Amino acid sequence: MTHSLQNLQQPNVSSKVFIQRDYSSGTICKFQTKFPSELESRLDKQQFEETVQTLNNLYAEAEKLGGKSYLEGCLACLTAYTIFLCMETHYEKVLKKIAKYIKDQNEKVYAPRGLLLTDPIERGLRVVEITIFEDRSVGSGR
Amino acid sequence: MHLGVSESMRECEYSQISTRSSTPMETPYKKRTPKKRKWESFPGRNKFFCDGRIMMAKQTGVFYLTLVLILLTCGLFFTFDCPFLALQLTPVIPVIGGVLFIFVLGTLLRTSFSDPGVLPRASPDEAADLERQIDVANGSTGYRPPPRTKEIVINGQTVKLKYCFTCKIFRPPRASHCSLCDNCVERFDHHCPWVGNCVGRRNYRFFYMFIVSLSFLTIFIFAFVITHIILRSHRSGFLNALKDSPVVVCFFSVWSIVGLSGFHTYLISSNQTTNEDIKGSWSSKKGKDNYNPYSHGNIFANCCAALCGPLPPSLIDRRGFIQSDTPQLAPPTNGITMYGATQSQQSHMCDQDQCIQSTKFVLQAATTPLLQQHSSEPVILTASHENGGTLPGRASLVLGGPCTSLPLGQPTPPTSTSSLSCHEPADMLPIHGHSHGLQEPVAHHHYLTPEEVPSPPGMLPCGSPMGHNHTIQAGFYDPASQDSLHEDSVRGLVKLSSV
């Protein structure tokens, strides 16, 4: 079977860290910035905090109640929400921004350190999942 | 391990020799199953239509009644009253009536067909991580796990987050588990049988617009029907005029719908859910310092936020395709792991497969060196002596499948017949998981409304076997994260034995 060959090519997952939601400001989407101990050997605390803080800011922008979002809401109501057949909601636009940011961060910061950020939207906005891959220098468990 | 390598090498050679017809044989699992959409294996009790675009609760009978009532009333109005009124008074009346009617239908369908804000269940890795954290926090005891709550402070108010045993997550504030739909829903208001769906964060504004526009429509129809009767009774008798009009239906619905609209207007202006209002979570009667931490301060801001705020996206991605997830947690010393095995496919296996897999796992467990690392090994071995009834329960707990989907001949919950009143949610504390401890059933009776108690009859057969071996449960949570890789190793071992 080719699976044993695949084991050699792809790194094994050693563990996963889950950054939980921070509900201290209410129900808005915000993640805890507490640095998990499992990442200490791999990542700077500052780098991690910057990533999570940027994500929090982006989600805050998505859920912001302001003139622009009210205008969009009223316009949508008047057109019986058919306007969303041709236009994206503000939230969806920001989600695309977030996906791009995460891809960017993975390429620049996390992949070189053997880590992988998973977009929280794939986990129902519950957690930021960080997959820790085994060091290639260590044997892949044969 | 060397054995594993040489066996797999031999298998490589074997497949090379018979390449003529064996290309599909290399990946039998993947080729056999066509790509399914995620809604097809959704764990909640929902019905999906139009290839996942439409989502409703399981019992939709009352929804069809609502549709029929609205269509019938409006149909009678337009057929019998409008011609008369258009001629006698003004043709604007049917036009306004028509606009209102279309608005009512539109908002009703939007409320009924959209995702109310269902929270997807935790992936097995997440659930295992949470379990580990809880065990660490409480100090793992051999006995029943303590009730799982987390206290947080929101804007100065202490709020308790409860752990949902079905979805394996700590529910966000204001979320609740709907027992009829078997889902955790964000900002859960209530389950409305009249619209055939839960009312939650994503469809509350449509629900509100539906009841407000329906109030206007019923008042409108009622008023003009009365006008019609009065005008006509000048000519023919009063009773003659009465028999052609939908007065009776309108009369009763006006008061209830208008009352409901008024109630929800109050809820929106104070930014509360039906659930919170009924429980009196933020009422000043509970204490002088008790206030609603979610309120924006004034009525206008609360209304704007509820009705015109940004519409969050659906978190469950109904129409996405099921695909192999991120790589599994690898076993440290097992070279025959099937790397391509899909976690999501495993969790979506039918429960009989889960039973078979976990039985195999248990039987093969002694041969796998992994278990020597777990302190719960003796616990697992004793489980193999239990009857098969325990394993489905365990499998469903570990792999996230709901107990209700077990093939135990589960009847539809009796609450369906009594569901003509809108349900308030019951917090789904461990009635089907761990309610064997002495204290827990007493504590949880606070949360069970009378309608909820008979609701999971199918779950009890699942729950009761677990009741016999609660000592084992604590141990099971540890290998939860390793379960999928155990299945991999089992599958590998089975393949080996077949070569």
XYZ file of C-alpha atoms in Angstrom:
641
model
C 0.000 0.000 0.000
C 1.132 3.505 -0.625
C 0.218 4.674 2.839
C 3.551 3.861 4.345
C 5.164 6.013 1.689
C 2.778 8.811 2.540
C 3.874 8.588 6.128
C 7.360 9.413 5.037
C 6.298 12.391 2.957
C 3.767 14.136 5.206
C 4.529 15.142 8.760
C 2.628 13.491 11.551
C 0.360 15.450 13.797
C 1.719 15.447 17.291
C -1.038 17.351 19.051
C -3.675 20.024 18.675
C -4.169 23.116 20.764
C -7.554 24.777 20.996
C -7.887 28.460 21.744
C -11.297 28.911 23.297
C -13.682 31.808 23.050
C -13.501 34.749 25.412
C -17.022 35.741 26.474
C -16.077 38.473 28.921
C -17.379 41.157 26.554
C -20.616 39.389 25.787
C -21.579 37.234 22.870
C -19.303 38.864 20.292
C -16.742 36.628 18.647
C -13.507 36.993 20.548
C -10.771 34.489 21.336
C -8.621 34.205 24.431
C -5.166 35.664 24.065
C -3.674 33.498 26.781
C -0.570 31.819 25.389
C -0.911 28.021 25.587
C 1.999 26.215 27.180
C 2.232 23.617 24.411
C 3.385 26.277 21.974
C 6.148 27.624 24.149
C 8.854 25.703 22.368
C 7.637 26.633 18.912
C 6.359 30.172 18.901
C 6.888 33.606 20.394
C 4.278 34.733 22.840
C 4.126 38.086 21.124
C 3.607 36.581 17.705
C 0.763 34.482 18.973
C -0.912 37.373 20.751
C -0.632 39.507 17.666
C -2.321 36.859 15.552
C -5.190 36.347 17.962
C -5.634 40.065 18.543
C -5.826 40.727 14.807
C -8.403 37.981 14.453
C -10.416 39.469 17.308
C -10.306 42.874 15.681
C -11.469 41.450 12.370
C -14.397 39.657 13.983
C -15.305 42.832 15.864
C -15.356 44.640 12.538
C -17.683 41.999 11.120
C -20.148 42.317 13.964
C -19.895 46.059 14.423
C -23.145 47.943 14.866
C -22.751 51.170 13.028
C -24.208 53.344 10.337
C -22.985 51.130 7.529
C -24.427 47.916 8.933
C -27.772 49.575 9.733
C -27.959 50.919 6.212
C -27.291 47.480 4.820
C -29.904 45.970 7.129
C -32.581 48.459 6.156
C -31.811 48.174 2.472
C -31.964 44.400 2.716
C -35.294 44.565 4.518
C -36.767 46.867 1.892
C -35.710 44.575 -0.910
C -37.041 41.576 1.037
C -33.492 40.278 1.387
C -33.311 39.542 -2.322
C -30.377 41.902 -2.529
C -28.192 39.212 -1.018
C -28.641 37.115 -4.111
C -26.234 39.434 -5.872
C -24.375 41.036 -2.994
C -22.412 39.613 -0.093
C -23.271 40.570 3.442
C -20.763 42.670 5.314
C -20.045 39.725 7.593
C -19.224 37.461 4.665
C -16.857 40.046 3.246
C -14.963 40.199 6.524
C -14.896 36.418 6.755
C -13.120 36.348 3.413
C -10.630 38.857 4.779
C -10.080 36.625 7.787
C -9.521 33.559 5.623
C -6.920 35.451 3.654
C -5.210 36.648 6.809
C -5.040 33.144 8.221
C -3.602 31.782 4.990
C -1.056 34.554 5.058
C -0.090 33.870 8.667
C 0.206 30.167 7.998
C 2.566 30.746 5.113
C 4.722 33.327 6.815
C 4.767 32.449 10.486
C 3.219 29.130 11.363
C 4.205 26.685 8.661
C 7.945 27.389 9.056
C 7.531 26.469 12.713
C 5.641 23.283 12.011
C 2.250 24.663 13.037
C -1.044 25.094 11.235
C -3.844 27.510 12.032
C -7.343 26.355 11.199
C -9.896 29.004 10.291
C -12.363 29.193 13.230
C -15.312 29.260 10.839
C -14.592 25.624 10.075
C -15.058 24.870 13.758
C -18.257 26.846 14.126
C -16.423 29.910 15.506
C -15.880 27.978 18.730
C -12.117 27.577 18.751
C -8.952 28.491 16.930
C -7.372 25.127 16.306
C -3.602 25.035 16.071
C -2.176 21.762 14.833
C 1.331 20.978 16.007
C 3.271 18.758 13.675
C 6.046 16.515 14.784
C 9.559 17.680 14.178
C 10.867 16.069 11.002
C 14.202 15.566 12.676
C 12.598 13.127 15.098
C 11.704 9.755 13.583
C 8.150 9.586 12.335
C 7.326 6.754 14.594
C 8.285 3.643 12.714
C 6.734 -2.788 13.620
C 9.158 -4.476 11.258
C 6.434 -6.951 10.564
C 4.175 -4.087 9.636
C 6.719 -2.675 7.220
C 7.435 -5.925 5.487
C 3.760 -6.744 5.256
C 2.998 -3.417 3.645
C 5.938 -3.826 1.294
C 4.621 -7.178 0.293
C 1.248 -5.630 -0.326
C 2.912 -3.048 -2.576
C 4.443 -5.749 -4.694
C 1.205 -7.630 -4.867
C -0.683 -4.634 -6.171
C 2.010 -3.899 -8.758
C 1.698 -7.331 -10.246
C -2.027 -7.132 -10.738
C -2.245 -3.587 -12.043
C -4.494 -4.537 -14.931
C -7.649 -4.388 -12.917
C -6.545 -3.288 -9.523
C -6.199 0.489 -9.791
C -9.523 1.024 -8.046
C -8.498 -1.507 -5.452
C -5.814 0.687 -4.005
C -8.320 3.096 -2.550
C -11.439 1.059 -2.035
C -12.868 3.300 0.625
C -12.671 6.514 -1.292
C -13.865 5.305 -4.671
C -16.851 3.401 -3.404
C -18.596 6.327 -1.713
C -19.655 9.299 -3.840
C -19.135 12.761 -2.394
C -21.869 13.575 0.083
C -22.938 16.949 1.280
C -22.676 17.746 4.961
C -26.405 18.094 5.486
C -26.889 14.441 4.646
C -25.023 13.431 7.771
C -26.130 16.247 10.014
C -26.380 14.916 13.579
C -29.374 16.999 14.654
C -33.043 16.169 14.173
C -33.672 18.450 11.250
C -35.210 18.007 7.853
C -33.444 19.343 4.795
C -34.875 20.162 1.397
C -33.556 21.406 -1.917
C -30.189 19.753 -1.437
C -29.517 21.450 1.893
C -30.746 24.928 1.061
C -33.848 24.635 3.248
C -33.681 23.563 6.873
C -36.614 22.850 9.147
C -37.435 21.027 12.343
C -38.574 17.445 12.263
C -42.244 18.056 13.055
C -43.661 20.353 10.417
C -47.359 19.545 10.666
C -48.263 22.731 12.494
C -46.315 24.790 9.978
C -48.537 23.497 7.204
C -51.532 24.395 9.358
C -50.191 27.946 9.673
C -49.789 28.158 5.911
C -53.271 26.822 5.302
C -54.838 29.235 7.783
C -53.103 32.246 6.269
C -53.863 31.211 2.701
C -57.463 30.353 3.503
C -58.162 33.571 5.376
C -56.555 35.750 2.733
C -58.124 33.751 -0.044
C -61.604 34.257 1.391
C -60.884 37.939 1.953
C -59.705 38.531 -1.589
C -62.487 36.496 -3.120
C -65.488 37.732 -1.199
C -64.666 41.029 0.414
C -62.248 42.749 -1.911
C -64.481 43.047 -4.974
C -67.154 44.707 -2.902
C -64.763 46.989 -1.061
C -62.812 47.908 -4.176
C -65.998 49.061 -5.824
C -67.614 50.689 -2.828
C -64.610 52.302 -1.205
C -61.286 52.284 -3.025
C -59.176 49.792 -4.996
C -56.212 50.589 -2.784
C -57.593 48.195 -0.177
C -56.845 44.987 -2.080
C -53.452 46.378 -3.098
C -52.422 47.020 0.485
C -53.853 43.674 1.445
C -51.844 42.018 -1.276
C -48.606 43.676 -0.220
C -49.145 42.698 3.394
C -49.982 39.155 2.386
C -46.816 38.771 0.331
C -44.703 40.256 3.125
C -46.229 37.863 5.649
C -45.592 34.853 3.453
C -42.063 35.962 2.671
C -41.074 36.437 6.294
C -42.784 33.214 7.335
C -40.902 31.201 4.763
C -37.656 32.934 5.615
C -38.143 32.150 9.317
C -39.063 28.563 8.679
C -36.469 27.697 6.113
C -33.329 29.321 7.454
C -30.770 28.079 9.899
C -31.669 29.635 13.270
C -28.031 29.747 14.350
C -27.227 26.123 15.033
C -23.868 25.506 16.630
C -22.048 22.596 15.043
C -21.017 19.837 17.394
C -17.455 19.630 18.588
C -15.018 17.589 16.579
C -13.665 14.564 18.458
C -10.311 16.267 19.048
C -11.979 19.318 20.511
C -14.213 17.254 22.737
C -11.265 15.257 24.002
C -9.318 18.416 24.718
C -12.207 19.858 26.697
C -12.604 16.638 28.639
C -8.946 16.688 29.510
C -9.191 20.265 30.723
C -12.218 19.504 32.826
C -10.564 16.473 34.364
C -7.503 18.499 35.181
C -9.586 21.261 36.690
C -11.666 18.952 38.842
C -9.003 16.394 39.671
C -10.050 13.160 38.008
C -12.086 11.109 40.376
C -13.122 7.601 39.732
C -16.733 8.465 40.391
C -19.328 10.384 38.501
C -17.992 13.533 36.895
C -19.141 16.701 38.651
C -21.632 19.016 36.934
C -19.865 20.988 34.313
C -20.283 24.722 34.439
C -17.975 27.636 33.871
C -18.548 30.995 35.456
C -17.639 34.108 33.557
C -18.251 37.768 34.097
C -19.917 39.714 31.327
C -20.153 43.454 31.757
C -20.200 43.054 35.500
C -22.751 40.256 35.698
C -21.801 36.684 36.570
C -23.059 34.261 33.951
C -22.821 30.489 34.109
C -21.859 28.615 30.988
C -23.169 25.105 30.883
C -21.572 22.127 29.201
C -23.746 20.463 26.600
C -23.341 16.701 26.715
C -24.867 16.170 23.326
C -22.821 18.706 21.449
C -19.771 18.405 23.703
C -19.190 22.107 23.999
C -19.551 24.749 26.611
C -22.568 26.640 25.400
C -21.905 30.299 24.646
C -23.953 32.712 26.735
C -27.577 32.929 25.596
C -27.275 29.713 23.638
C -29.484 26.822 24.539
C -30.031 23.279 23.442
C -33.334 22.628 21.721
C -34.488 19.165 22.674
C -36.884 18.955 19.730
C -34.234 19.655 17.138
C -31.371 18.225 19.216
C -29.124 21.188 18.442
C -27.513 23.954 20.408
C -28.784 27.227 18.988
C -27.184 30.629 19.471
C -29.284 33.243 21.232
C -32.058 30.705 21.523
C -35.451 32.299 21.847
C -37.873 29.398 21.614
C -38.881 26.543 19.366
C -41.927 27.641 17.439
C -44.066 24.822 16.045
C -46.137 27.347 14.088
C -43.142 28.124 11.907
C -41.735 24.638 12.188
C -38.285 25.747 13.320
C -36.322 27.119 16.237
C -36.153 30.884 16.592
C -32.584 31.925 17.244
C -29.988 34.488 16.384
C -30.187 34.200 12.626
C -33.918 34.190 12.119
C -35.263 36.202 15.040
C -35.697 39.345 12.977
C -37.659 37.449 10.334
C -39.820 35.918 13.031
C -40.486 39.324 14.523
C -41.323 40.835 11.142
C -43.571 37.879 10.479
C -45.644 38.329 13.620
C -45.770 42.105 13.272
C -46.849 41.968 9.646
C -49.289 39.196 10.464
C -50.781 41.391 13.195
C -51.226 44.192 10.678
C -52.679 41.776 8.168
C -55.177 40.274 10.593
C -56.217 43.669 11.917
C -56.520 44.903 8.351
C -58.645 41.956 7.261
C -60.712 42.077 10.422
C -61.416 45.770 10.058
C -62.418 45.562 6.431
C -64.471 42.473 6.888
C -66.417 44.269 9.595
C -66.767 47.222 7.237
C -68.005 44.921 4.535
C -70.538 43.319 6.847
C -71.797 46.678 8.030
C -72.118 48.004 4.513
C -73.774 44.892 3.265
C -76.116 44.523 6.181
C -77.641 47.823 5.188
C -78.883 45.998 2.112
C -79.400 42.344 3.034
C -79.497 40.907 6.528
C -76.638 40.771 8.989
C -76.417 37.003 9.006
C -76.217 36.792 5.229
C -73.250 39.048 5.199
C -71.573 37.172 8.007
C -71.566 33.801 6.324
C -69.271 34.881 3.506
C -66.475 36.299 5.568
C -63.518 34.896 7.461
C -64.489 36.788 10.564
C -64.284 33.987 13.057
C -60.727 33.005 12.222
C -59.643 36.613 12.274
C -61.299 37.348 15.534
C -59.377 34.763 17.504
C -56.073 35.217 15.769
C -56.073 38.986 16.135
C -55.788 38.888 19.888
C -53.188 36.164 20.091
C -51.010 37.504 17.293
C -51.210 41.082 18.461
C -50.420 39.954 21.971
C -47.434 37.974 20.769
C -46.154 40.931 18.742
C -46.435 43.155 21.757
C -44.538 40.657 23.878
C -41.715 40.338 21.384
C -41.538 44.096 20.949
C -40.928 44.293 24.665
C -38.278 41.567 24.452
C -36.467 43.282 21.619
C -36.472 46.653 23.298
C -34.949 45.155 26.446
C -32.692 42.770 24.475
C -33.874 39.605 26.175
C -34.806 36.208 24.873
C -38.081 34.466 25.699
C -36.063 32.002 27.697
C -34.437 34.705 29.838
C -37.697 36.504 30.369
C -39.543 33.427 31.510
C -36.780 32.415 33.854
C -36.478 35.977 35.088
C -32.724 35.893 34.635
C -32.345 39.644 34.541
C -35.344 40.784 36.499
C -34.777 43.135 39.367
C -36.722 40.779 41.605
C -33.696 38.509 41.797
C -31.545 41.148 43.316
C -30.923 44.837 43.350
C -27.788 44.570 41.246
C -29.304 42.249 38.687
C -29.375 43.800 35.244
C -29.173 42.628 31.687
C -25.530 42.685 30.614
C -26.406 42.388 26.926
C -28.599 45.444 26.711
C -27.161 48.369 24.785
C -28.650 50.871 27.182
C -31.618 52.338 25.375
C -34.626 50.973 23.540
C -33.661 52.417 20.189
C -30.186 50.870 20.231
C -31.597 47.503 21.271
C -34.173 47.540 18.479
C -31.627 48.551 15.879
C -29.242 45.871 17.014
C -31.863 43.152 16.877
C -33.468 44.115 13.600
C -30.841 45.886 11.552
C -27.629 44.435 12.864
C -25.353 42.344 10.648
C -26.704 38.933 9.767
C -24.208 36.289 10.883
C -23.475 33.446 8.487
C -24.619 29.901 9.008
C -22.030 27.962 10.970
C -23.033 24.517 9.803
C -22.170 24.762 6.092
C -24.988 22.521 4.942
C -24.047 22.364 1.325
C -20.341 21.784 1.744
C -18.953 18.436 0.748
C -17.705 15.982 3.318
C -14.001 15.577 2.773
C -11.041 14.200 4.638
C -10.215 16.518 7.478
C -6.874 17.679 8.761
C -4.560 14.807 9.571
C -5.308 12.620 12.533
C -3.279 12.659 15.717
C -0.596 10.105 14.855
C 0.222 7.161 17.065
C 3.813 7.300 18.202
C 4.668 3.706 17.419
C 2.411 2.404 14.741
C 3.673 2.320 11.219
C 0.612 0.703 9.727
C -1.728 3.598 10.412
C -3.947 4.341 7.440
C -2.984 7.928 6.906
C -5.790 8.785 4.589
C -8.545 7.638 6.910
C -11.041 10.402 7.243
C -12.134 11.565 10.637
C -15.370 13.044 9.444
C -16.293 9.935 7.587
C -15.743 7.938 10.698
C -17.876 10.170 12.780
C -20.585 9.928 10.190
C -20.536 6.181 10.008
C -23.770 4.595 10.921
C -23.901 3.557 14.514
C -23.792 -0.104 13.691
C -20.435 0.472 12.091
C -19.356 2.294 15.186
C -20.431 -0.652 17.291
C -18.490 -3.028 15.116
C -15.440 -0.829 15.060
C -15.384 -0.245 18.741
C -15.971 -3.917 19.440
C -13.010 -4.709 17.248
C -11.042 -2.043 18.978
C -11.803 -3.484 22.348
C -10.971 -6.990 21.261
C -7.774 -5.894 19.577
C -6.888 -3.430 22.262
C -4.663 -5.848 24.084
C -2.541 -6.374 20.997
C -1.919 -2.703 20.406
C 1.096 -1.347 22.254
C -0.546 2.095 22.513
C -2.747 1.141 25.383
C 0.219 0.496 27.578
C 0.661 4.242 27.728
C -2.813 4.808 29.096
C -3.530 4.378 32.733
C -7.056 3.452 31.788
C -6.046 0.192 30.160
C -7.475 -2.087 32.840
C -10.667 -0.092 32.632
C -10.958 -0.722 28.930
C -10.329 -4.417 29.301
C -13.171 -4.768 31.768
C -15.442 -3.073 29.295
C -14.932 -5.941 26.918
C -16.706 -8.182 29.348
C -19.781 -6.007 29.386
C -22.600 -6.823 27.058
C -22.768 -5.171 23.684
C -25.305 -2.713 24.985
C -22.661 -0.596 26.639
C -20.587 -0.159 23.562
C -23.127 1.709 21.467
C -23.505 4.148 24.295
C -19.796 4.535 24.611
C -19.285 4.864 20.912
C -21.911 7.514 20.677
C -20.411 9.449 23.553
C -16.901 9.287 22.243
C -17.570 9.785 18.581
C -20.136 12.466 19.041
C -23.042 10.632 17.538
C -26.261 11.392 19.334
C -27.863 8.679 21.348
C -31.099 9.307 19.565
C -29.776 7.958 16.328
C -29.192 4.540 17.788
C -31.298 1.829 16.224
C -33.189 1.099 19.390
C -36.635 1.451 17.944
C -36.946 4.906 19.312
C -40.437 6.401 19.034
C -40.926 10.034 18.172
C -40.886 12.047 21.356
C -44.338 12.471 22.859
C -43.720 16.193 23.145
C -44.605 16.431 19.471
C -48.276 16.024 20.274
C -48.182 18.572 23.038
C -46.071 21.017 21.142
C -48.837 23.357 20.093
C -47.629 25.846 22.639
C -44.298 27.359 21.844
C -41.616 25.517 23.745
C -39.220 27.170 26.043
C -35.869 25.431 25.916
C -34.824 23.027 28.542
C -31.154 23.099 29.185
C -29.978 19.706 28.149
C -28.062 18.775 31.200
C -27.032 15.172 31.519
C -30.269 13.298 31.359
C -28.901 10.844 28.884
C -25.261 10.798 29.733
C -24.387 10.750 33.335
C -27.516 11.016 35.372
C -26.695 8.107 37.535
C -25.063 10.066 40.293
C -27.140 10.614 43.365
C -27.006 14.367 43.340
C -27.289 15.110 39.675
C -30.893 14.152 38.941
C -31.997 16.284 41.869
C -30.016 19.257 40.673
C -31.157 18.914 37.124
C -34.849 18.853 37.853
C -34.642 22.602 38.023
C -33.921 22.679 34.371
C -36.414 20.167 33.107
C -39.831 21.533 32.298
C -42.591 18.936 32.403
C -42.611 18.742 28.629
C -38.977 17.838 28.498
C -39.006 14.932 30.884
C -40.523 12.394 28.506
C -38.714 13.824 25.555
C -35.760 11.486 25.171
C -37.365 8.108 25.612
C -35.038 6.706 23.033
C -32.115 8.061 24.868
C -32.790 6.305 28.105
C -31.858 2.856 26.812
C -28.642 4.471 25.760
C -28.249 6.216 29.048
C -29.020 3.327 31.350
C -26.299 0.954 30.210
C -23.901 3.750 30.855
C -25.339 4.003 34.301
C -23.888 0.661 35.181
C -20.371 1.538 34.413
C -19.862 5.141 35.301
C -16.466 4.236 36.606
C -15.452 3.377 33.109
C -16.632 6.648 31.619
C -13.947 8.702 33.253
C -11.410 6.448 31.698
C -13.048 6.507 28.303
C -12.560 10.187 27.892
C -8.843 9.807 27.813
C -8.644 7.570 24.775
C -11.340 9.611 23.043
C -8.744 11.484 21.073
C -6.956 8.300 20.246
C -10.114 6.498 19.241
C -9.931 7.310 15.578
C -6.325 6.204 15.371
C -7.216 3.074 17.258
C -9.753 2.375 14.576
C -7.043 2.967 12.044
C -4.797 0.494 13.732
C -7.645 -1.958 13.998
C -8.380 -1.592 10.359
C -4.727 -2.048 9.644
C -4.554 -5.136 11.767
C -7.630 -6.566 10.099
C -6.116 -5.924 6.707
C -2.932 -7.588 7.807
C -4.735 -10.636 8.975
C -6.547 -10.903 5.676
C -3.353 -10.841 3.561
